[in-house]
Amino acid sequence: MDAAKEAHRGSDEAREMAALPPASNVPAFSRDEDLHAYREMLLIRRFEEKAGQLYGMGLIGGFCHLYIGQEAVVIGVQMASKDGDQVITGYRDHGHMLACGMEPKGVMAELTGRKGGYSRGKGGSMHMFSREKNFYGGHGIVGAQVSLGTGLGFANKYRGDGAVSLTYMGDGAANQGQVYESFNMAQLWKLPVVYVIENNRYAMGTSVSRASAQTDFSKRGVSFGIPGEQVDGMDVRAVREAATRAIAHARDGEGPYILEMQTYRYRGHSMSDPAKYRTKDEVARMREESDPIEQVRKRLLGAHKVPEDEIKAVDAKVRAIVNESADFATSDPEPDPSELWTDILL
Amino acid sequence: MATDILMPALSPTMEQGKLAKWLKKEGDPVKAGDILAEIETDKATMEVEAVDEGVLAKILVADGTDNVAVNTPIAVLAEEGEDPAGVEAGGGQSNSKPNGKAEGEVQKAPAPDMQAEGQAERPAPAAKTEDDKPVEKPAAPAVITNRGQDPAMAEIPEGTQMVTQTVREALRDAMAEEMRRDENVFVMGEEVAEYQGAYKITQGLLQEFGAKRVVDTPITEHGFAGVGVGAAFTGLKPIVEFMTFNFAMQAIDQIINSAAKTLYMSGGQLGCPIVFRGPNGAAARVGAQHSHDYAAWYSNVPGLKVVMPYTASDAKGLLKSAIRDPNPVVFLENEILYGQSFPVPQLDDFTVPIGKAKVHREGKDVTIVSFGIGMTYALKAAHELAEAGIEAEVIDLRTIRPMDSETVVASVKKTGRCITVEEGFPQSGVGAEIAARLMVDAFDYLDAPVLRITGKDVPMPYAANLEKLALPNVAEVIEAAKAVCYR
């Protein structure tokens, strides 16, 4: 690659970094809203840290994709959603499950492949579901959940129940063909679907600018006439604000909406990823300057004047929940061998 | 010199149609490209164009005539200056524009002992023969009074009124009945609604059920298969029609990774009550990309049920069962069978259980196991074998997964010999599976190795002669049956 191109790419990345909208003009959260967001995001953070530890101890096998750094996305969207709205996502899914209200114990026990896991130990990290909480997985084939989520929207419209399908994908999945097949049908049939593209800048080891001709994912629906916007996915307030708009659009029968959440994952793509495709400085800078949880914590301590003890109490409570889930997940028995032959057909 | 104008074929598999209307009358001058007549089938309508100029000397088949076999002379075109009154019917040189692709198979009323067998046969390559003649009317509805004599009818209650229906009509009726029964059932796919179905299987459904439940999709198999699966996860019961299962290759990830595996991966929480259906396997002269038989492929996947009916009655009863089934069902049809007629029981709610094979014909000397269009070879072979003194028992698997080994094993214990017939490829085919099962479950009963008759191990060729070679044929079945009987 020649120097000019290199420089161009460099400037591309710089622009991406700079493209995050300023956080100052987003509507403020109330004290309670910030406390809620803090607690929910912290639960995901601590849960994922624990999952990373258990993985390191050999208690979790296979693939394990952590959501650390991206917590504001799912929490902000959930704060804008209503009961009955469905959530479906790809394989980086633990955060979404917790955000939907699924039990941390059941999620962690699935990670360790135990009887008490959400899928009785038969799904693993990428395959958990809860009909009760309207969480439809948990899908391991990149992009497949986008067609499936569009089908959830189809069912909502068929039933006329007013529910909206919140269909998540990453910047990598956004290049899959079926995503555009789905966009086309969703707009054609005006399906109530909000497509949330979590752009964490790397599809495994490939940066967005190396894989995407159009790096502005909010424009990926332009040829279908689907509105889209870029959102600071590190600011839970901005996420909720945009998601409220998008969900209202979908619920009102106006069809799908695309939200590009500009976010960042601190950890590797999966546990086995040494993340050599980016610098340590880049990660450190994101953590220091944009951490979604730290932003809320600062507001709680500052503007909301929440006493530090109260925040520490939240921290302790979250830690206890996570420890309890880990204890359960490591003491619960493995599924009975007879489970091998169940749940193949109804 | 006068030329015959022949009944054209609208598609490679058309065997007969209706001469709907003449647009020219006898004595009219005709230029090349003039539209002479309109013909129609239950699938489509088409205009018959003149290829030569001349005078329409004689109309041989009147307006409104049904069941005109392809390649039947329908009129005589006299050259200019020739005396139209002097031309002889059928005496002309044949000169049809759409070169007759399919020779009309004469549809006879089924013989009493073969009521359930239909008259299906692969269209032969184009060749005008003296056998061309207008077809007889389909068999009139018959009441079965001695269905005990016909093992193929054993499932149908004694005294049931039967109607003759094509597989196409039976499939449509199955969908319509289930859609009336359950609001959650809907059908989606390419051309299923306004076009009335690429193969007219969904004919009339849009009119009865409306656009909400009969959904035309863009050409986007991967996407709409996923949409169907997603809708099924919520408890709706989609029937996803693929224009052919060859196109379902674009969607096979959703069929297998999403539809078949999610119940297991969710620990039993998330079922997927969906039917994927459409024509599968070879039609006639459509080449390698449109001729693949996927029976063995889908039957390899736990979490799927795979159904492949032969008769109209099984098509109807099994499709109804498939729609009601809480699991994903791959329902493999066949374009050539669509137009074939069989007796179908006139019952308010006739279903055929998935996973149950049928002894279609009883015999003591050799077991022939087949399914779908493979049954056409198996049954013809069985009749010819009977003339040679070999009584073949013909088993129609009907469901490929879960496979009814029990029925096959019971038969082999009686006959000691087994051959399998399918149009799919030999390696890892359905026949291979049957052979493996028999080796374990009937080893001590086998008097000869299990032989497989399959499609040849080559991509499907286009040329008529090569295609014929690539497919199984009756002679191969007979030869194999004789071989295992050491005859």
Coordinates of N, CA, C and O in Angstrom, one line a residue, chain A residues 140-199:
Chain A
G140 N -25.5 -18.4 16.1 CA -24.0 -18.6 15.9 C -23.6 -18.3 14.4 O -22.5 -18.3 14.1
I141 N -24.6 -18.2 13.5 CA -24.3 -18.0 12.1 C -24.4 -16.5 11.8 O -25.5 -16.0 11.9
V142 N -23.3 -15.9 11.5 CA -23.3 -14.4 11.4 C -24.3 -13.9 10.4 O -24.2 -14.3 9.2
G143 N -25.2 -13.2 10.9 CA -26.2 -12.6 10.0 C -27.6 -13.3 10.0 O -28.6 -12.7 9.6
A144 N -27.5 -14.6 10.4 CA -28.8 -15.4 10.3 C -29.9 -14.8 11.2 O -31.1 -14.8 10.9
Q145 N -29.5 -14.2 12.3 CA -30.5 -13.6 13.2 C -31.2 -12.4 12.6 O -32.3 -12.0 13.1
V146 N -30.6 -11.8 11.6 CA -31.3 -10.7 11.0 C -32.5 -11.1 10.2 O -33.6 -10.5 10.3
S147 N -32.4 -12.2 9.5 CA -33.7 -12.7 8.8 C -34.6 -13.2 9.9 O -35.9 -13.0 9.7
L148 N -34.1 -13.9 10.9 CA -35.0 -14.4 11.9 C -35.7 -13.3 12.6 O -36.9 -13.3 12.9
G149 N -35.0 -12.2 13.0 CA -35.6 -11.1 13.7 C -36.6 -10.4 12.8 O -37.6 -9.9 13.3
T150 N -36.4 -10.4 11.5 CA -37.3 -9.8 10.5 C -38.6 -10.7 10.6 O -39.7 -10.2 10.5
G151 N -38.4 -12.0 10.8 CA -39.6 -12.9 10.9 C -40.3 -12.7 12.2 O -41.6 -12.8 12.2
L152 N -39.6 -12.3 13.3 CA -40.3 -11.9 14.5 C -41.2 -10.7 14.2 O -42.4 -10.6 14.6
G153 N -40.7 -9.7 13.5 CA -41.4 -8.5 13.1 C -42.6 -8.9 12.2 O -43.7 -8.4 12.4
F154 N -42.4 -9.9 11.3 CA -43.5 -10.4 10.4 C -44.6 -10.9 11.3 O -45.8 -10.6 11.1
A155 N -44.2 -11.7 12.3 CA -45.3 -12.3 13.2 C -46.0 -11.2 14.0 O -47.2 -11.3 14.2
N156 N -45.3 -10.2 14.4 CA -45.9 -9.1 15.2 C -47.0 -8.4 14.3 O -48.1 -8.1 14.8
K157 N -46.6 -8.2 13.1 CA -47.6 -7.5 12.2 C -48.7 -8.5 11.9 O -49.9 -8.0 11.8
Y158 N -48.4 -9.7 11.6 CA -49.5 -10.7 11.4 C -50.5 -10.8 12.5 O -51.7 -10.8 12.2
R159 N -50.0 -10.7 13.7 CA -50.9 -10.8 14.9 C -51.5 -9.4 15.2 O -52.4 -9.3 16.0
G160 N -50.8 -8.4 14.7 CA -51.3 -7.0 15.1 C -51.2 -6.8 16.6 O -52.0 -6.1 17.2
D161 N -50.1 -7.3 17.2 CA -50.0 -7.2 18.7 C -49.2 -5.9 19.1 O -49.0 -5.7 20.3
G162 N -48.7 -5.1 18.2 CA -48.0 -3.9 18.5 C -46.6 -4.1 19.0 O -45.9 -3.1 19.4
A163 N -46.1 -5.3 19.0 CA -44.7 -5.5 19.5 C -43.7 -5.2 18.4 O -44.0 -5.2 17.2
V164 N -42.5 -4.9 18.8 CA -41.4 -4.5 17.9 C -40.3 -5.5 18.1 O -40.0 -5.9 19.2
S165 N -39.7 -5.9 17.0 CA -38.6 -6.8 17.0 C -37.3 -6.0 17.1 O -37.1 -5.2 16.2
L166 N -36.5 -6.2 18.1 CA -35.2 -5.5 18.2 C -34.1 -6.5 17.8 O -33.8 -7.4 18.5
T167 N -33.6 -6.2 16.6 CA -32.8 -7.2 15.9 C -31.3 -6.6 15.9 O -31.1 -5.6 15.2
Y168 N -30.5 -7.3 16.6 CA -29.1 -6.8 16.7 C -28.2 -7.5 15.8 O -28.3 -8.7 15.5
M169 N -27.2 -6.8 15.3 CA -26.1 -7.4 14.5 C -24.8 -6.6 14.7 O -24.9 -5.4 15.2
G170 N -23.7 -7.2 14.4 CA -22.5 -6.5 14.5 C -22.1 -5.8 13.1 O -22.8 -6.0 12.1
D171 N -21.0 -5.1 13.1 CA -20.5 -4.5 11.9 C -20.1 -5.5 10.9 O -20.2 -5.3 9.7
G172 N -19.7 -6.7 11.4 CA -19.3 -7.8 10.5 C -20.6 -8.4 9.8 O -20.6 -8.5 8.6
A173 N -21.6 -8.7 10.6 CA -22.8 -9.3 10.1 C -23.5 -8.3 9.0 O -24.1 -8.8 8.1
A174 N -23.2 -7.0 9.2 CA -23.9 -6.1 8.3 C -23.5 -6.2 6.9 O -24.0 -5.6 6.0
N175 N -22.4 -7.0 6.6 CA -22.0 -7.2 5.3 C -22.6 -8.5 4.7 O -22.3 -8.8 3.5
Q176 N -23.4 -9.2 5.4 CA -24.0 -10.5 4.9 C -25.2 -10.2 4.0 O -25.9 -9.3 4.2
G177 N -25.3 -11.0 2.9 CA -26.3 -10.8 2.0 C -27.7 -10.8 2.5 O -28.6 -10.0 2.2
Q178 N -28.0 -11.8 3.4 CA -29.4 -11.9 3.9 C -29.8 -10.7 4.7 O -31.0 -10.5 4.9
V179 N -28.9 -9.9 5.2 CA -29.2 -8.7 5.9 C -30.0 -7.7 4.9 O -31.1 -7.2 5.3
Y180 N -29.5 -7.7 3.7 CA -30.2 -6.8 2.7 C -31.5 -7.4 2.2 O -32.4 -6.7 1.9
E181 N -31.5 -8.7 2.1 CA -32.8 -9.4 1.8 C -33.8 -9.0 2.8 O -35.0 -8.8 2.5
S182 N -33.4 -9.0 4.1 CA -34.3 -8.7 5.2 C -34.7 -7.3 5.2 O -35.9 -7.0 5.4
F183 N -33.7 -6.4 4.9 CA -34.1 -4.9 4.9 C -35.2 -4.7 3.8 O -36.1 -4.0 4.0
N184 N -35.0 -5.4 2.7 CA -35.9 -5.2 1.6 C -37.3 -5.6 2.0 O -38.3 -4.9 1.8
M185 N -37.4 -6.8 2.5 CA -38.7 -7.3 2.9 C -39.3 -6.5 4.0 O -40.5 -6.2 4.0
A186 N -38.5 -6.1 5.0 CA -39.0 -5.4 6.2 C -39.6 -4.0 5.7 O -40.7 -3.6 6.2
Q187 N -38.9 -3.4 4.8 CA -39.5 -2.1 4.3 C -40.7 -2.3 3.4 O -41.6 -1.6 3.4
L188 N -40.5 -3.3 2.5 CA -41.6 -3.6 1.6 C -42.9 -3.9 2.3 O -44.0 -3.4 1.9
W189 N -42.8 -4.6 3.4 CA -44.0 -5.0 4.2 C -44.2 -4.2 5.4 O -45.1 -4.4 6.2
K190 N -43.4 -3.1 5.6 CA -43.5 -2.2 6.7 C -43.5 -3.0 8.1 O -44.5 -2.9 8.9
L191 N -42.6 -3.8 8.2 CA -42.5 -4.7 9.4 C -41.9 -3.9 10.6 O -41.0 -3.1 10.5
P192 N -42.5 -4.1 11.8 CA -42.0 -3.4 13.0 C -40.7 -4.0 13.5 O -40.7 -4.9 14.4
V193 N -39.6 -3.6 12.9 CA -38.3 -4.1 13.3 C -37.3 -2.9 13.4 O -37.3 -2.1 12.6
V194 N -36.6 -2.9 14.5 CA -35.5 -2.0 14.7 C -34.2 -2.8 14.5 O -33.9 -3.7 15.3
Y195 N -33.4 -2.4 13.5 CA -32.1 -3.1 13.3 C -31.0 -2.3 14.1 O -30.8 -1.1 13.8
V196 N -30.4 -2.9 15.0 CA -29.4 -2.3 15.8 C -28.0 -2.8 15.4 O -27.7 -4.0 15.6
I197 N -27.3 -2.0 14.7 CA -26.0 -2.5 14.2 C -24.9 -2.0 15.3 O -24.7 -0.8 15.4
E198 N -24.4 -3.0 16.0 CA -23.4 -2.7 17.0 C -22.0 -2.6 16.3 O -21.4 -3.6 16.1
N199 N -21.6 -1.4 16.0 CA -20.3 -1.3 15.3 C -19.3 -1.1 16.4 O -19.0 0.0 16.9

